[in-house]
Amino acid sequence: MLGTFKYGTAAVLILFSALLLITGDAEEGIFTNHLLVQLHEGGDEEVHQLTVEYAFGSARKLPFGERLYHFYPRDAPKTRRKRSLRRHQRLEKDQRVKNVIVQEGFARQKRGYRDINGIDISMNDPLFTKQWYLINTGQADGTPGLDLNVAEAWKMGYTGKGVTIAIMDDGIDYLHPDLASNYNAEASYDFSSNDPYPYPRYTDDWFNSHGTRCAGEVSAVAHNNICGVGVAYNSKVAGIRMLDQPFMTDIIEASSISHMPQIIDIYSASWGPTDDGKTVDGPRELTLQAMADGVNKGRAGKGSIYVWASGDGGSYDDCNCDGYASSMWTISINSAINDGRTALYDESCSSTLASTFSNGRKRNPEAGVVSSVSVCRFHGPEMYLFAVVLFRNICPNLTWRDMQHLTVLTSKRNKLHDEVHQWRRNGVGLEFNHLFGYGVLDAGGMVKLARDWRTVPERFHCVAGSVQEAHKIQSSEKLSLVISTDACQGKDNFVRYLEHVQAVVTVNASRRGDLSINMTSPMGTKSILLSLRPRDSDAKVGFDKWPFMTTHTWGEDPRGTWLLEMGFRGEAPQSGVLKEWTVMLHGTQSAPYIDQVVRDYQSKLAMSKKEELEEELDEAVERSLKSLMRKGN
Ligand SMILES: *[C@@H]1O[C@H](CO)[C@@H](O)[C@H](O)[C@H]1NC(C)=O
Ligand SMILES: *[C@@H]1O[C@H](CO)[C@@H](O)[C@H](O)[C@H]1NC(C)=O
Ligand SMILES: *[C@@H]1O[C@H](CO)[C@@H](O)[C@H](O)[C@H]1NC(C)=O
Ligand SMILES: [Ca+2]
Ligand SMILES: [Ca+2]
Ligand SMILES: [Ca+2]
């Protein structure tokens, strides 16, 4: 649809974004009155003229592309049928205008937004002792020690100073006394109504407080006798208001995730395609481009950090059907409750990297996550930020990939318990779980490991192989296919140590929700790429070049035979046709640390939570990491 636009800023990963192009099957035919306008020449003055002549509310230059503008409607957002868009047709004929694209509207849903049992927490008291996820002493019937180990990082002096986190949400209450002094106004913006003030919209019966609560979790001011304490209480928080309009558009998403990438370090998103268990959707063209630009150019080339909530669809949904959570460029985070069980609304998938804490199951109101406003039950990836945030002082050179490596290496099984999926070890000994990823985040562990961290070696991309012939799938027997690969050995793009693996699949099925897809690596690690989605009765679209992603083979040697297994489960007889399966490998050529050290590190940590042992091990790991990296370089 946007094929006529040329992007001046071709990203390194553009080759791969071509394969990632997502054809979502969300509702069709809803058009918003937001326009993407490209001018032939000229700039802000011409644009201002145009908005006046054609009665638009305002316009904003997009930071990506050339002479691209977002035209905002004058009145409150509403949707229109395609035919009634005469104003846009007149604008299109204007000589100054090269191109006009009416933004399609689609649904994006807030996550971690449940009011469990309708119980509120009164926030009139200092709340720190209730923030069990920071320091879990067993309050609220929790399991002592099951926390983010943030105290250890604070003790070492890492509290988020110098770092800005943007909350992409429904606005933040920057006047709130526990947030005001940590608010970064310069880096904030309101894309829902095109102004610099991302203040939430209050109505008579509703209060948009999702973003404010996220901001509180991250950056609530410490030691001020007000409310609680943010995980990175000396960090700055920026508000990006972008969820408060009837429909999401590609420009609003793209503008949000590319807003001030040299000032904002981390973008947090606790929303995504509707978690109804039947949607398959992801970022559109502009947003994909903006993300690619972010990881390549943001933070002076070290890459913007995008943190995403895995999803709220519970066992009915699969976060690999969500192109934001399953993107390699986002760190996707799931959640556990305060006794180590899963929250009931947790979605599982092989692209989740790690977990944080939330409420979500217990009746005890204090088992929720405490933030700076009065309704306190929610979860989100935001707490993860503490860890990320703390690093700037330690190692200013950490890239977006270093962050993922550190997350994989230091997240812990702790006492996390998944009733459905077992904890397993991959081919290099890293312990993972289909729902929790590599386990619960550990701030202290991350800080310690990051102190002497050296940037991971260069990343390469290799197409391991591709099956393009059609293969029938039937209920009675499952389809098994193999791809044997040398992982581009002998070529420039040889991948020897894996980071992410994508399986790009085109398949149709008489019932998409009954389809199950697994992939097993040459080292024997099985990733569940797609689990059953009982509510998904799609019989038409299937998956069209959909990039299923797994993080479970992290660190493995990809050379050998990859196995794909696909079949139908459930009662009714089903059929389908697989049309493509392509395996894409992403990782490094030269040895980082992984195959020699990690096995020891993770297995011993999993055995015991005793601090002495941890410290001893951490030291041993740091020593071997150092020597390994010296050798490696
Ligand atoms: C960060 O990178 C720069 C340039 O590559 C280098 O000069 C500097 O020493 C690095 N700093 C740290 C703390 O590694
Ligand atoms: C799947 O695609 C094949 C070949 O294009 C077609 O014959 C078949 O009817 C399709 N099946 C479904 C369930 O759409
Ligand atoms: C995929 O793996 C899951 C979990 O082990 C299993 O229940 C399912 O039957 C497998 N599906 C296929 C098609 O092999
Ligand atoms: Ca505003
Ligand atoms: Ca406070
Ligand atoms: Ca979902």
PDB file of C-alpha atoms in Angstrom, residues 187-343:
ATOM      1  CA  ALA A 187      11.051  13.885  25.367  1.00  0.00           C
ATOM      2  CA  SER A 188       7.290  13.661  25.762  1.00  0.00           C
ATOM      3  CA  TYR A 189       4.595  14.021  23.124  1.00  0.00           C
ATOM      4  CA  ASP A 190       0.921  13.499  22.548  1.00  0.00           C
ATOM      5  CA  PHE A 191       0.365  11.706  19.252  1.00  0.00           C
ATOM      6  CA  SER A 192      -3.296  11.090  19.982  1.00  0.00           C
ATOM      7  CA  SER A 193      -4.031  14.793  19.752  1.00  0.00           C
ATOM      8  CA  ASN A 194      -0.852  16.270  18.272  1.00  0.00           C
ATOM      9  CA  ASP A 195       0.447  18.477  21.059  1.00  0.00           C
ATOM     10  CA  PRO A 196       3.380  18.362  23.490  1.00  0.00           C
ATOM     11  CA  TYR A 197       1.250  17.542  26.561  1.00  0.00           C
ATOM     12  CA  PRO A 198       0.541  13.826  26.954  1.00  0.00           C
ATOM     13  CA  TYR A 199      -1.855  14.399  29.831  1.00  0.00           C
ATOM     14  CA  PRO A 200      -4.412  11.600  30.198  1.00  0.00           C
ATOM     15  CA  ARG A 201      -7.999  12.226  29.230  1.00  0.00           C
ATOM     16  CA  TYR A 202     -10.379  12.229  32.133  1.00  0.00           C
ATOM     17  CA  THR A 203     -14.046  11.762  31.556  1.00  0.00           C
ATOM     18  CA  ASP A 204     -16.951  11.739  33.968  1.00  0.00           C
ATOM     19  CA  ASP A 205     -16.909   8.018  34.377  1.00  0.00           C
ATOM     20  CA  TRP A 206     -13.446   7.048  33.296  1.00  0.00           C
ATOM     21  CA  PHE A 207      -9.935   7.878  34.137  1.00  0.00           C
ATOM     22  CA  ASN A 208      -7.171   6.865  31.759  1.00  0.00           C
ATOM     23  CA  SER A 209      -4.622   5.712  34.281  1.00  0.00           C
ATOM     24  CA  HIS A 210      -2.829   2.856  32.561  1.00  0.00           C
ATOM     25  CA  GLY A 211       0.156   4.912  31.427  1.00  0.00           C
ATOM     26  CA  THR A 212       0.431   6.731  34.741  1.00  0.00           C
ATOM     27  CA  ARG A 213       0.643   3.453  36.610  1.00  0.00           C
ATOM     28  CA  CYS A 214       3.340   2.198  34.285  1.00  0.00           C
ATOM     29  CA  ALA A 215       5.275   5.408  34.830  1.00  0.00           C
ATOM     30  CA  GLY A 216       4.949   5.001  38.584  1.00  0.00           C
ATOM     31  CA  GLU A 217       6.320   1.486  38.533  1.00  0.00           C
ATOM     32  CA  VAL A 218       9.368   2.722  36.716  1.00  0.00           C
ATOM     33  CA  SER A 219      10.109   6.180  37.999  1.00  0.00           C
ATOM     34  CA  ALA A 220       8.142   7.029  41.143  1.00  0.00           C
ATOM     35  CA  VAL A 221      10.345   9.283  43.238  1.00  0.00           C
ATOM     36  CA  ALA A 222      12.000   7.704  46.281  1.00  0.00           C
ATOM     37  CA  HIS A 223      12.423   9.114  49.789  1.00  0.00           C
ATOM     38  CA  ASN A 224       9.711  11.757  49.468  1.00  0.00           C
ATOM     39  CA  ASN A 225       7.062  10.335  51.820  1.00  0.00           C
ATOM     40  CA  ILE A 226       4.696   9.996  48.917  1.00  0.00           C
ATOM     41  CA  CYS A 227       3.265   6.733  47.610  1.00  0.00           C
ATOM     42  CA  GLY A 228       5.836   4.187  46.544  1.00  0.00           C
ATOM     43  CA  VAL A 229       9.178   3.850  44.858  1.00  0.00           C
ATOM     44  CA  GLY A 230       9.935   3.199  41.189  1.00  0.00           C
ATOM     45  CA  VAL A 231      12.273   0.383  40.237  1.00  0.00           C
ATOM     46  CA  ALA A 232      14.568   2.979  38.678  1.00  0.00           C
ATOM     47  CA  TYR A 233      13.628   5.853  40.934  1.00  0.00           C
ATOM     48  CA  ASN A 234      16.289   8.247  39.629  1.00  0.00           C
ATOM     49  CA  SER A 235      15.408   7.716  35.980  1.00  0.00           C
ATOM     50  CA  LYS A 236      13.447  10.172  33.885  1.00  0.00           C
ATOM     51  CA  VAL A 237      10.138   9.176  32.424  1.00  0.00           C
ATOM     52  CA  ALA A 238       8.629  10.506  29.198  1.00  0.00           C
ATOM     53  CA  GLY A 239       4.986  10.231  28.267  1.00  0.00           C
ATOM     54  CA  ILE A 240       4.044   9.259  24.737  1.00  0.00           C
ATOM     55  CA  ARG A 241       0.296   9.435  24.507  1.00  0.00           C
ATOM     56  CA  MET A 242      -0.802   7.302  21.584  1.00  0.00           C
ATOM     57  CA  LEU A 243      -3.476   4.853  22.712  1.00  0.00           C
ATOM     58  CA  ASP A 244      -6.350   7.222  23.299  1.00  0.00           C
ATOM     59  CA  GLN A 245      -8.197   7.335  20.010  1.00  0.00           C
ATOM     60  CA  PRO A 246     -10.810   4.964  18.620  1.00  0.00           C
ATOM     61  CA  PHE A 247      -8.402   3.284  16.231  1.00  0.00           C
ATOM     62  CA  MET A 248      -4.689   2.864  15.988  1.00  0.00           C
ATOM     63  CA  THR A 249      -2.925   3.850  12.793  1.00  0.00           C
ATOM     64  CA  ASP A 250       0.434   2.974  11.334  1.00  0.00           C
ATOM     65  CA  ILE A 251       1.672   6.589  11.502  1.00  0.00           C
ATOM     66  CA  ILE A 252       0.833   6.980  15.184  1.00  0.00           C
ATOM     67  CA  GLU A 253       2.651   3.776  16.066  1.00  0.00           C
ATOM     68  CA  ALA A 254       5.646   4.620  13.899  1.00  0.00           C
ATOM     69  CA  SER A 255       5.858   8.177  15.222  1.00  0.00           C
ATOM     70  CA  SER A 256       5.710   6.931  18.796  1.00  0.00           C
ATOM     71  CA  ILE A 257       8.449   4.350  18.565  1.00  0.00           C
ATOM     72  CA  SER A 258      10.709   6.717  16.648  1.00  0.00           C
ATOM     73  CA  HIS A 259      10.176   9.715  18.910  1.00  0.00           C
ATOM     74  CA  MET A 260      13.487  11.294  20.018  1.00  0.00           C
ATOM     75  CA  PRO A 261      15.605   8.157  19.689  1.00  0.00           C
ATOM     76  CA  GLN A 262      18.723  10.006  20.812  1.00  0.00           C
ATOM     77  CA  ILE A 263      17.130  11.068  24.087  1.00  0.00           C
ATOM     78  CA  ILE A 264      14.826   8.207  24.913  1.00  0.00           C
ATOM     79  CA  ASP A 265      16.729   5.039  25.832  1.00  0.00           C
ATOM     80  CA  ILE A 266      13.880   2.629  26.407  1.00  0.00           C
ATOM     81  CA  TYR A 267      10.382   2.474  24.977  1.00  0.00           C
ATOM     82  CA  SER A 268       7.856   0.518  26.953  1.00  0.00           C
ATOM     83  CA  ALA A 269       4.690  -0.847  25.375  1.00  0.00           C
ATOM     84  CA  SER A 270       2.029  -2.620  27.308  1.00  0.00           C
ATOM     85  CA  TRP A 271      -0.445  -3.001  24.484  1.00  0.00           C
ATOM     86  CA  GLY A 272      -0.799  -4.861  21.204  1.00  0.00           C
ATOM     87  CA  PRO A 273      -3.225  -6.528  18.832  1.00  0.00           C
ATOM     88  CA  THR A 274      -6.448  -7.608  20.515  1.00  0.00           C
ATOM     89  CA  ASP A 275      -5.808 -10.621  22.741  1.00  0.00           C
ATOM     90  CA  ASP A 276      -8.959 -12.409  21.683  1.00  0.00           C
ATOM     91  CA  GLY A 277      -7.253 -15.643  20.716  1.00  0.00           C
ATOM     92  CA  LYS A 278      -8.091 -15.279  17.050  1.00  0.00           C
ATOM     93  CA  THR A 279      -6.180 -12.230  15.832  1.00  0.00           C
ATOM     94  CA  VAL A 280      -2.940 -12.592  13.892  1.00  0.00           C
ATOM     95  CA  ASP A 281      -1.492  -9.121  13.491  1.00  0.00           C
ATOM     96  CA  GLY A 282       1.675  -7.087  13.860  1.00  0.00           C
ATOM     97  CA  PRO A 283       3.450  -3.877  12.958  1.00  0.00           C
ATOM     98  CA  ARG A 284       2.667  -2.409   9.552  1.00  0.00           C
ATOM     99  CA  GLU A 285       5.133  -0.995   7.064  1.00  0.00           C
ATOM    100  CA  LEU A 286       5.981   2.392   8.620  1.00  0.00           C
ATOM    101  CA  THR A 287       6.200   0.924  12.098  1.00  0.00           C
ATOM    102  CA  LEU A 288       8.487  -1.893  10.983  1.00  0.00           C
ATOM    103  CA  GLN A 289      10.706   0.625   9.278  1.00  0.00           C
ATOM    104  CA  ALA A 290      10.728   2.823  12.359  1.00  0.00           C
ATOM    105  CA  MET A 291      11.688  -0.142  14.559  1.00  0.00           C
ATOM    106  CA  ALA A 292      14.483  -1.159  12.218  1.00  0.00           C
ATOM    107  CA  ASP A 293      15.738   2.417  12.277  1.00  0.00           C
ATOM    108  CA  GLY A 294      15.442   2.463  16.060  1.00  0.00           C
ATOM    109  CA  VAL A 295      17.592  -0.603  16.677  1.00  0.00           C
ATOM    110  CA  ASN A 296      20.148   0.513  14.103  1.00  0.00           C
ATOM    111  CA  LYS A 297      20.414   4.205  14.812  1.00  0.00           C
ATOM    112  CA  GLY A 298      18.768   4.968  18.149  1.00  0.00           C
ATOM    113  CA  ARG A 299      20.984   5.768  21.176  1.00  0.00           C
ATOM    114  CA  ALA A 300      23.849   6.862  18.924  1.00  0.00           C
ATOM    115  CA  GLY A 301      23.820   3.574  17.039  1.00  0.00           C
ATOM    116  CA  LYS A 302      23.592   1.274  20.043  1.00  0.00           C
ATOM    117  CA  GLY A 303      19.926   0.743  19.358  1.00  0.00           C
ATOM    118  CA  SER A 304      16.674   1.784  20.990  1.00  0.00           C
ATOM    119  CA  ILE A 305      15.432  -0.726  23.540  1.00  0.00           C
ATOM    120  CA  TYR A 306      11.821  -1.772  22.965  1.00  0.00           C
ATOM    121  CA  VAL A 307      10.190  -3.636  25.806  1.00  0.00           C
ATOM    122  CA  TRP A 308       6.867  -5.324  25.121  1.00  0.00           C
ATOM    123  CA  ALA A 309       4.228  -7.106  27.187  1.00  0.00           C
ATOM    124  CA  SER A 310       3.781 -10.666  25.938  1.00  0.00           C
ATOM    125  CA  GLY A 311      -0.008 -10.508  25.961  1.00  0.00           C
ATOM    126  CA  ASP A 312      -3.102 -10.977  28.069  1.00  0.00           C
ATOM    127  CA  GLY A 313      -4.936 -13.642  26.101  1.00  0.00           C
ATOM    128  CA  GLY A 314      -4.264 -16.432  28.604  1.00  0.00           C
ATOM    129  CA  SER A 315      -4.104 -20.028  27.467  1.00  0.00           C
ATOM    130  CA  TYR A 316      -6.428 -19.189  24.586  1.00  0.00           C
ATOM    131  CA  ASP A 317      -3.898 -17.062  22.780  1.00  0.00           C
ATOM    132  CA  ASP A 318      -0.323 -17.480  21.554  1.00  0.00           C
ATOM    133  CA  CYS A 319       2.006 -14.474  21.588  1.00  0.00           C
ATOM    134  CA  ASN A 320       3.766 -15.724  18.462  1.00  0.00           C
ATOM    135  CA  CYS A 321       0.627 -14.524  16.643  1.00  0.00           C
ATOM    136  CA  ASP A 322       1.468 -11.003  17.825  1.00  0.00           C
ATOM    137  CA  GLY A 323       4.077  -9.453  15.564  1.00  0.00           C
ATOM    138  CA  TYR A 324       5.171  -6.886  18.185  1.00  0.00           C
ATOM    139  CA  ALA A 325       5.849  -9.352  20.975  1.00  0.00           C
ATOM    140  CA  SER A 326       7.435 -11.856  18.596  1.00  0.00           C
ATOM    141  CA  SER A 327       9.717  -9.323  16.900  1.00  0.00           C
ATOM    142  CA  MET A 328      13.461  -9.843  17.369  1.00  0.00           C
ATOM    143  CA  TRP A 329      13.762  -6.134  18.017  1.00  0.00           C
ATOM    144  CA  THR A 330      11.533  -6.142  21.073  1.00  0.00           C
ATOM    145  CA  ILE A 331      12.279  -7.702  24.430  1.00  0.00           C
ATOM    146  CA  SER A 332       9.066  -9.450  25.208  1.00  0.00           C
ATOM    147  CA  ILE A 333       8.282  -9.995  28.856  1.00  0.00           C
ATOM    148  CA  ASN A 334       5.760 -12.255  30.549  1.00  0.00           C
ATOM    149  CA  SER A 335       4.753 -12.325  34.205  1.00  0.00           C
ATOM    150  CA  ALA A 336       4.498 -14.408  37.329  1.00  0.00           C
ATOM    151  CA  ILE A 337       2.581 -13.747  40.540  1.00  0.00           C
ATOM    152  CA  ASN A 338       4.129 -13.432  43.988  1.00  0.00           C
ATOM    153  CA  ASP A 339       4.253 -17.162  44.726  1.00  0.00           C
ATOM    154  CA  GLY A 340       5.838 -18.102  41.409  1.00  0.00           C
ATOM    155  CA  ARG A 341       2.751 -19.268  39.562  1.00  0.00           C
ATOM    156  CA  THR A 342       1.630 -17.884  36.226  1.00  0.00           C
ATOM    157  CA  ALA A 343      -0.882 -15.083  36.090  1.00  0.00           C
TER     158      ALA A 343
END
